[in-house]
CSV table of C-alpha atoms (C1' of nucleotides) and ligand atoms in Angstrom, one decimal:
chain,number,residue,atom,x,y,z
N,7,UNK,CA,2.1,-15.5,-4.1
N,8,UNK,CA,3.3,-18.0,-1.6
N,9,UNK,CA,4.5,-15.7,1.1
N,10,UNK,CA,5.7,-17.7,4.0
N,11,UNK,CA,6.6,-15.2,6.6
N,12,UNK,CA,7.1,-11.5,6.8
N,13,UNK,CA,9.0,-9.9,9.6
N,14,UNK,CA,10.4,-6.6,10.6
N,15,UNK,CA,13.9,-7.9,11.2
N,16,UNK,CA,15.7,-10.6,9.1
N,17,UNK,CA,16.4,-14.0,10.6
N,18,UNK,CA,20.0,-13.0,10.8
N,19,UNK,CA,19.1,-10.1,13.0
N,20,UNK,CA,16.7,-12.0,15.1
N,21,UNK,CA,19.2,-14.8,15.8
N,22,UNK,CA,21.9,-12.1,16.4
N,23,UNK,CA,19.8,-10.4,19.0
N,24,UNK,CA,18.8,-13.6,20.8
N,25,UNK,CA,22.4,-14.8,20.7
N,26,UNK,CA,23.8,-11.6,22.1
N,27,UNK,CA,21.2,-11.5,24.9
N,28,UNK,CA,22.0,-15.1,25.7
N,29,UNK,CA,25.7,-14.5,25.7
N,30,UNK,CA,25.2,-11.6,28.1
N,31,UNK,CA,23.3,-13.9,30.4
N,32,UNK,CA,25.9,-16.7,30.3
N,33,UNK,CA,29.2,-14.8,30.3
N,34,UNK,CA,29.2,-13.2,33.7
N,35,UNK,CA,32.3,-13.0,35.9
N,36,UNK,CA,34.8,-14.1,33.3
N,37,UNK,CA,32.9,-17.1,32.0
N,38,UNK,CA,32.5,-17.9,28.3
N,39,UNK,CA,29.8,-19.7,26.4
N,40,UNK,CA,30.3,-22.0,23.5
N,41,UNK,CA,28.6,-21.7,20.1
N,42,UNK,CA,26.8,-25.1,20.5
N,43,UNK,CA,25.4,-24.1,23.8
N,44,UNK,CA,24.2,-20.8,22.3
N,45,UNK,CA,22.6,-22.6,19.4
N,46,UNK,CA,20.8,-24.9,21.8
N,47,UNK,CA,19.9,-22.0,24.2
N,48,UNK,CA,18.2,-19.9,21.5
N,49,UNK,CA,17.1,-22.8,19.3
N,50,UNK,CA,18.8,-21.8,16.1
N,51,UNK,CA,21.2,-23.3,13.6
N,52,UNK,CA,24.7,-23.5,15.0
N,53,UNK,CA,26.8,-22.7,12.0
N,54,UNK,CA,24.5,-19.9,11.0
N,55,UNK,CA,24.8,-18.0,14.2
N,56,UNK,CA,28.5,-18.7,14.2
N,57,UNK,CA,28.7,-16.6,11.1
N,58,UNK,CA,26.6,-13.9,12.6
N,59,UNK,CA,28.8,-13.7,15.7
N,60,UNK,CA,31.8,-13.5,13.4
N,61,UNK,CA,30.4,-10.4,11.9
N,62,UNK,CA,29.7,-8.9,15.3
N,63,UNK,CA,33.1,-10.0,16.5
N,64,UNK,CA,35.0,-8.3,13.7
N,65,UNK,CA,33.1,-5.1,14.7
N,66,UNK,CA,34.2,-5.5,18.3
N,67,UNK,CA,30.7,-5.9,19.5
N,68,UNK,CA,31.2,-9.4,20.9
N,69,UNK,CA,34.4,-11.0,22.2
N,70,UNK,CA,35.6,-14.5,21.7
N,71,UNK,CA,38.5,-16.8,22.5
N,72,UNK,CA,39.5,-20.0,20.7
N,73,UNK,CA,40.6,-23.3,22.2
N,74,UNK,CA,39.7,-25.1,25.4
N,75,UNK,CA,37.7,-23.0,27.8
N,76,UNK,CA,37.2,-20.6,24.9
N,77,UNK,CA,33.9,-19.2,23.7
N,78,UNK,CA,32.0,-16.0,23.5
N,79,UNK,CA,31.6,-13.3,26.1
N,80,UNK,CA,30.8,-9.6,26.4
N,81,UNK,CA,32.9,-6.9,28.0
N,82,UNK,CA,31.2,-4.1,30.0
N,83,UNK,CA,30.9,-2.0,26.8
N,84,UNK,CA,29.2,-4.9,25.0
N,85,UNK,CA,26.8,-5.5,27.8
N,86,UNK,CA,25.7,-1.8,27.6
N,87,UNK,CA,25.4,-1.9,23.8
N,88,UNK,CA,21.9,-1.2,22.5
N,89,UNK,CA,19.8,-3.5,20.4
N,90,UNK,CA,19.8,-0.8,17.7
N,91,UNK,CA,23.6,-1.3,17.5
N,92,UNK,CA,23.2,-5.0,16.7
N,93,UNK,CA,20.4,-4.3,14.2
N,94,UNK,CA,22.6,-1.7,12.4
N,95,UNK,CA,25.6,-4.1,12.4
N,96,UNK,CA,23.6,-6.9,10.8
N,97,UNK,CA,20.7,-5.4,8.8
N,98,UNK,CA,22.1,-1.9,8.2
N,99,UNK,CA,20.0,1.1,8.9
N,100,UNK,CA,17.4,0.9,6.1
N,101,UNK,CA,14.8,0.0,8.7
N,102,UNK,CA,15.4,3.4,10.3
N,103,UNK,CA,15.5,5.4,7.1
N,104,UNK,CA,13.7,3.6,4.3
N,105,UNK,CA,10.3,4.5,2.8
N,106,UNK,CA,7.5,2.3,4.0
N,107,UNK,CA,6.1,1.6,0.5
N,108,UNK,CA,9.4,1.3,-1.2
N,109,UNK,CA,10.2,4.7,-2.8
N,110,UNK,CA,13.9,4.7,-3.6
N,111,UNK,CA,14.4,7.3,-0.9
N,112,UNK,CA,12.3,8.6,1.9
N,113,UNK,CA,12.1,12.3,1.7
N,114,UNK,CA,9.8,14.9,3.3
N,115,UNK,CA,9.9,17.0,0.1
N,116,UNK,CA,8.9,14.1,-2.1
N,117,UNK,CA,6.7,12.1,0.3
N,118,UNK,CA,4.8,8.9,-0.4
N,119,UNK,CA,1.2,8.7,0.8
N,120,UNK,CA,2.1,7.3,4.2
N,121,UNK,CA,5.3,9.3,4.8
N,122,UNK,CA,4.3,11.1,8.0
N,123,UNK,CA,2.7,8.2,9.7
N,124,UNK,CA,5.4,5.8,8.7
N,125,UNK,CA,8.2,8.2,9.8
N,126,UNK,CA,6.6,8.2,13.3
N,127,UNK,CA,6.6,4.4,13.4
N,128,UNK,CA,10.2,4.2,12.3
N,129,UNK,CA,11.2,6.7,15.0
N,130,UNK,CA,9.3,4.7,17.6
N,131,UNK,CA,11.1,1.5,16.5
N,132,UNK,CA,14.4,3.3,16.7
N,133,UNK,CA,13.7,4.8,20.1
N,134,UNK,CA,12.8,1.4,21.4
N,135,UNK,CA,15.9,-0.4,20.0
N,136,UNK,CA,18.2,2.4,21.1
N,137,UNK,CA,16.7,2.3,24.6
N,138,UNK,CA,17.1,-1.4,25.2
N,139,UNK,CA,20.6,-2.7,26.3
N,140,UNK,CA,21.8,-6.2,25.6
N,141,UNK,CA,22.6,-6.8,29.2
N,142,UNK,CA,19.5,-5.5,30.8
N,143,UNK,CA,17.5,-8.8,30.5
N,144,UNK,CA,19.9,-11.1,32.4
N,145,UNK,CA,18.1,-11.1,35.7
N,146,UNK,CA,14.6,-11.7,34.4
N,147,UNK,CA,15.9,-14.4,32.1
N,148,UNK,CA,17.5,-16.1,35.2
N,149,UNK,CA,14.2,-15.8,37.0
N,150,UNK,CA,12.3,-17.4,34.1
N,151,UNK,CA,10.2,-14.3,33.4
N,152,UNK,CA,11.6,-13.9,29.9
N,153,UNK,CA,12.5,-16.4,27.2
N,154,UNK,CA,14.7,-16.7,24.2
N,155,UNK,CA,13.2,-19.8,22.8
N,156,UNK,CA,9.9,-21.6,22.7
N,157,UNK,CA,10.2,-24.2,25.5
T,14,UNK,CA,26.6,-11.1,5.8
T,15,UNK,CA,25.7,-9.3,2.5
T,16,UNK,CA,22.4,-7.8,3.6
T,17,UNK,CA,21.1,-5.6,0.8
T,18,UNK,CA,17.9,-4.2,2.2
T,19,UNK,CA,15.6,-4.8,5.1
T,20,UNK,CA,12.1,-3.6,5.0
T,21,UNK,CA,9.0,-3.9,7.0
T,22,UNK,CA,6.9,-4.9,4.1
T,23,UNK,CA,7.9,-7.2,1.2
T,24,UNK,CA,8.4,-5.9,-2.3
T,25,UNK,CA,5.2,-7.6,-3.3
T,26,UNK,CA,3.4,-5.7,-0.6
T,27,UNK,CA,5.0,-2.4,-1.4
T,28,UNK,CA,4.2,-2.7,-5.1
T,29,UNK,CA,0.7,-3.9,-4.3
T,30,UNK,CA,0.0,-0.8,-2.1
T,31,UNK,CA,1.5,1.6,-4.7
T,32,UNK,CA,-0.4,-0.1,-7.5
T,33,UNK,CA,-3.7,0.0,-5.6
T,34,UNK,CA,-3.3,3.7,-4.7
T,35,UNK,CA,-2.4,4.4,-8.3
T,36,UNK,CA,-5.5,2.5,-9.6
T,37,UNK,CA,-7.7,4.5,-7.2
T,38,UNK,CA,-6.3,7.7,-8.6
T,39,UNK,CA,-6.7,6.7,-12.2
T,40,UNK,CA,-10.0,4.8,-12.3
T,41,UNK,CA,-12.5,7.5,-11.4
T,42,UNK,CA,-15.9,7.8,-13.1
T,43,UNK,CA,-15.8,4.5,-14.9
T,44,UNK,CA,-12.3,4.7,-16.3
T,45,UNK,CA,-9.9,1.8,-16.3
T,46,UNK,CA,-6.2,1.8,-16.2
T,47,UNK,CA,-3.9,-0.7,-17.9
T,48,UNK,CA,-1.2,-2.7,-16.4
T,49,UNK,CA,1.6,-1.1,-18.4
T,50,UNK,CA,0.5,2.3,-17.3
T,51,UNK,CA,0.4,1.2,-13.7
T,52,UNK,CA,3.9,-0.2,-14.0
T,53,UNK,CA,5.1,3.0,-15.5
T,54,UNK,CA,3.2,5.1,-13.0
T,55,UNK,CA,4.7,3.4,-9.9
T,56,UNK,CA,8.0,2.4,-11.5
T,57,UNK,CA,7.9,-1.3,-11.0
T,58,UNK,CA,8.1,-4.5,-13.1
T,59,UNK,CA,5.0,-4.9,-15.2
T,60,UNK,CA,4.6,-8.7,-15.0
T,61,UNK,CA,5.4,-8.8,-11.4
T,62,UNK,CA,2.6,-6.4,-10.4
T,63,UNK,CA,0.3,-8.2,-12.8
T,64,UNK,CA,0.7,-11.2,-10.7
T,65,UNK,CA,0.1,-9.2,-7.5
T,66,UNK,CA,-3.0,-7.7,-8.9
T,67,UNK,CA,-4.2,-11.2,-9.9
T,68,UNK,CA,-4.1,-12.2,-6.3
T,69,UNK,CA,-6.0,-9.1,-5.2
T,70,UNK,CA,-8.4,-9.6,-8.0
T,71,UNK,CA,-9.2,-13.2,-7.0
T,72,UNK,CA,-10.0,-11.9,-3.5
T,73,UNK,CA,-12.3,-9.3,-4.9
T,74,UNK,CA,-10.2,-6.4,-3.8
T,75,UNK,CA,-9.6,-5.0,-7.2
T,76,UNK,CA,-11.7,-5.3,-10.4
T,77,UNK,CA,-10.5,-5.9,-13.9
T,78,UNK,CA,-11.9,-6.3,-17.4
T,79,UNK,CA,-10.1,-7.8,-20.4
T,80,UNK,CA,-10.0,-6.7,-23.9
T,81,UNK,CA,-10.1,-3.3,-25.6
T,82,UNK,CA,-10.8,-0.5,-23.1
T,83,UNK,CA,-10.2,-3.0,-20.4
T,84,UNK,CA,-8.0,-2.6,-17.4
T,85,UNK,CA,-8.1,-2.3,-13.7
T,86,UNK,CA,-10.4,-0.3,-11.5
T,87,UNK,CA,-11.9,0.0,-8.1
T,88,UNK,CA,-15.5,-0.1,-7.0
T,89,UNK,CA,-16.7,2.0,-4.1
T,90,UNK,CA,-15.9,-0.7,-1.6
T,91,UNK,CA,-12.4,-1.1,-3.0
T,92,UNK,CA,-11.7,2.6,-2.7
T,93,UNK,CA,-12.6,2.5,1.0
T,94,UNK,CA,-10.6,-0.6,1.6
T,95,UNK,CA,-7.8,-0.1,4.2
T,96,UNK,CA,-4.1,-0.5,3.5
T,97,UNK,CA,-4.1,-3.2,6.2
T,98,UNK,CA,-6.5,-5.3,4.0
T,99,UNK,CA,-3.9,-5.2,1.2
T,100,UNK,CA,-1.1,-6.1,3.5
T,101,UNK,CA,-3.0,-9.0,4.9
T,102,UNK,CA,-4.0,-10.2,1.5
T,103,UNK,CA,-0.4,-10.2,0.2
T,104,UNK,CA,1.9,-10.7,3.3
T,105,UNK,CA,-0.5,-12.4,5.7
T,106,UNK,CA,-0.9,-11.1,9.2
T,107,UNK,CA,2.4,-12.1,10.7
T,108,UNK,CA,3.5,-8.5,10.7
T,109,UNK,CA,0.6,-7.9,13.1
T,110,UNK,CA,1.1,-11.0,15.3
T,111,UNK,CA,4.7,-12.3,15.0
T,112,UNK,CA,7.4,-12.0,17.7
T,113,UNK,CA,9.9,-9.2,17.1
T,114,UNK,CA,12.9,-11.4,17.6
T,115,UNK,CA,11.6,-14.6,16.0
T,116,UNK,CA,10.2,-16.8,18.8
T,117,UNK,CA,7.8,-19.2,17.1
T,118,UNK,CA,4.9,-17.6,18.7
T,119,UNK,CA,4.4,-14.3,20.4
T,120,UNK,CA,2.7,-14.8,23.7
T,121,UNK,CA,2.4,-12.7,26.8
T,122,UNK,CA,2.8,-15.7,29.1
T,123,UNK,CA,6.0,-16.7,27.4
T,124,UNK,CA,7.4,-13.3,26.5
T,125,UNK,CA,10.7,-12.5,24.7
T,126,UNK,CA,12.7,-9.7,26.2
T,127,UNK,CA,11.1,-7.0,24.0
T,128,UNK,CA,7.6,-8.4,24.0
T,129,UNK,CA,5.8,-5.4,25.6
T,130,UNK,CA,7.6,-2.7,23.6
T,131,UNK,CA,7.3,-4.7,20.3
T,132,UNK,CA,3.6,-5.4,20.8
T,133,UNK,CA,3.1,-1.6,21.2
T,134,UNK,CA,4.9,-1.0,17.9
T,135,UNK,CA,2.9,-3.7,16.1
T,136,UNK,CA,-0.3,-2.2,17.3
T,137,UNK,CA,0.7,1.2,16.1
T,138,UNK,CA,1.5,-0.2,12.7
T,139,UNK,CA,-1.8,-2.0,12.5
T,140,UNK,CA,-3.7,1.1,13.6
T,141,UNK,CA,-2.0,3.2,11.0
T,142,UNK,CA,-2.7,0.7,8.2
T,143,UNK,CA,-6.2,0.1,9.3
T,144,UNK,CA,-6.9,3.8,9.4
T,145,UNK,CA,-5.6,4.6,5.9
T,146,UNK,CA,-7.9,4.0,2.9
T,147,UNK,CA,-6.7,3.2,-0.6
T,148,UNK,CA,-8.8,6.0,-2.1
T,149,UNK,CA,-7.9,8.8,0.4
T,150,UNK,CA,-4.8,10.0,-1.4
T,151,UNK,CA,-6.3,10.7,-4.8
T,152,UNK,CA,-6.6,14.5,-4.5
T,153,UNK,CA,-3.2,15.1,-3.1
T,154,UNK,CA,-1.6,12.9,-5.7
T,155,UNK,CA,-3.4,15.0,-8.4
T,156,UNK,CA,-2.1,18.1,-6.8
T,157,UNK,CA,1.5,16.8,-6.8
T,158,UNK,CA,1.7,16.8,-3.0
T,159,UNK,CA,2.2,13.1,-2.8
T,160,UNK,CA,4.2,10.7,-4.9
T,161,UNK,CA,4.2,7.0,-5.9
T,162,UNK,CA,7.6,7.0,-7.6
T,163,UNK,CA,10.9,8.8,-7.5
T,164,UNK,CA,10.6,11.3,-10.3
Z,19,DA,C1',56.0,-30.9,21.0
Z,20,DT,C1',51.5,-33.1,20.5
Z,21,DA,C1',46.8,-33.7,21.1
Z,22,DA,C1',42.5,-31.7,22.0
Z,23,DT,C1',39.4,-28.0,21.9
Z,24,DA,C1',36.8,-24.3,19.9
Z,25,DA,C1',36.2,-20.3,17.0
Z,26,DA,C1',37.2,-18.4,12.1
Z,27,DA,C1',36.8,-19.0,7.5
Z,28,DG,C1',35.4,-20.7,3.1
Z,29,DA,C1',32.7,-23.5,0.0
Z,30,DC,C1',28.6,-25.1,-1.0
Z,31,DA,C1',23.3,-26.2,-0.9
Z,32,DA,C1',18.5,-25.3,-0.3
Z,33,DA,C1',14.7,-22.3,0.1
Z,34,DA,C1',12.3,-18.2,-0.7
Z,35,DA,C1',11.6,-13.8,-2.9
Z,36,DT,C1',11.8,-11.3,-6.9
Z,37,DG,C1',11.7,-10.7,-11.8
Z,38,DT,C1',10.9,-12.2,-16.9
Z,39,DC,C1',8.9,-14.4,-20.8
Z,40,DT,C1',5.4,-17.1,-23.3
Z,41,DT,C1',0.9,-18.9,-23.9
Z,42,DT,C1',-4.0,-18.8,-23.0
Z,43,DT,C1',-8.5,-16.7,-22.2
Z,44,DA,C1',-11.9,-13.2,-22.5
Z,45,DA,C1',-13.8,-9.0,-24.3
Z,46,DT,C1',-14.4,-5.5,-28.0
Z,47,DC,C1',-14.6,-3.7,-32.6
Z,48,DG,C1',-14.8,-3.8,-37.4
O,9,DC,C1',-17.2,-14.0,-38.0
O,10,DG,C1',-12.1,-12.7,-37.5
O,11,DA,C1',-8.7,-9.5,-35.8
O,12,DT,C1',-7.2,-6.9,-32.0
O,13,DT,C1',-6.7,-5.7,-27.3
O,14,DA,C1',-5.6,-6.6,-22.6
O,15,DA,C1',-5.7,-9.4,-18.5
O,16,DA,C1',-4.9,-14.4,-16.6
O,17,DA,C1',-2.1,-18.0,-16.1
O,18,DG,C1',1.9,-20.8,-16.3
O,19,DA,C1',6.7,-21.8,-16.9
O,20,DC,C1',11.0,-20.4,-15.9
O,21,DA,C1',15.3,-17.5,-14.4
O,22,DT,C1',17.8,-14.7,-11.2
O,23,DT,C1',18.9,-12.9,-6.8
O,24,DT,C1',18.8,-13.0,-2.0
O,25,DT,C1',18.4,-15.2,2.2
O,26,DT,C1',19.0,-18.9,5.0
O,27,DG,C1',21.2,-23.1,6.3
O,28,DT,C1',25.0,-26.9,6.2
O,29,DC,C1',29.4,-28.9,5.8
O,30,DT,C1',34.5,-29.0,5.7
O,31,DT,C1',38.9,-27.0,6.5
O,32,DT,C1',41.9,-23.8,8.8
O,33,DT,C1',43.7,-21.2,12.7
O,34,DA,C1',44.5,-20.2,17.4
O,35,DT,C1',44.6,-21.6,22.2
O,36,DT,C1',45.1,-24.7,26.0
O,37,DA,C1',46.5,-28.8,28.5
O,38,DT,C1',49.2,-32.9,28.7
A,228,FES,S1,8.6,8.8,1.5
A,228,FES,FE1,7.6,6.9,2.1
A,228,FES,S2,8.1,6.9,4.2
A,228,FES,FE2,9.0,8.8,3.6
A,229,FES,S1,7.1,-12.8,22.4
A,229,FES,FE1,8.4,-11.6,21.3
A,229,FES,S2,7.1,-10.0,20.7
A,229,FES,FE2,5.8,-11.2,21.9
DNA sequence: ATAATAAAAGACAAAAATGTCTTTTAATCG
DNA sequence: CGATTAAAAGACATTTTTGTCTTTTATTAT
């Protein structure tokens, strides 16, 4: 059973959240930030996050412009968008609805042994992710109180 | 981005927990339960859960006997074992330690933007899984108040 | 217009997780 | 003992996730 790593969110989603928070930090007053700088800034594979941002772009969650001086940026709406919105866009909402031990459907009338406790956890996760906004970390990132990569 | 399903625990771990709870229910007073009945009882691939139970068996978490009237069973210790023990045995403890948005290490002195909130969630999950025992669901399963598969 | 820039898109590759099948080993029963 | 039963183990296949590379499209600047 060579399990390497289990996580709550997929890599796709982790990169997506870090990238969006990074873009929020680096696209103030009309500036844009390029994909290679994003990749460097969050320590992640460039082409992979490019694809992730394309998905978010198609859904109107992030903005981008091609060509010289192009790059990614967030409008006011994007800056206020919750982390939950990003998670839903990339991972779907199974994290918020699925059964903790894999029953095909979570249902209170056909509950698994940990249904009540797990539902509570799921709701806490959702509350947390709904409550946090992409743009709210900018200042603390500037001040070096928060980080988006290891070093 | 064709994400099919995101879950907190791996399939391996989900099957493992369901199988162990099922074994607890069906191995009372010296009885044993065979792998094919377990597979049917929790609606999961037989050979796959066989492998999972082998891992748990090597770690002494589940008991088994070969041959006629053989099968899997739990001793008293196994029945009291927490769900967290199973999760750790199968998925490791990254779920209890890892950073929510994928920094290489979760650390309060080098926190990601959601460190505090995520730490709280992680601790709640751990508390829940530490608190629940494999054998505690037997009666309610018997009574049809809890379920380990869809139908 | 042409060249340069940068994202979008598509094809492909590698790794990991999940699932299946076959052979081997151990226990029981006649 | 030999036959049968059932788990253990090993090999392999499929699917999903993650990552890389190349080509295309759009924008800007000269
Ligand atoms: S049925 Fe399992 S969490 Fe609801
Ligand atoms: S650093 Fe991200 S959860 Fe602790």
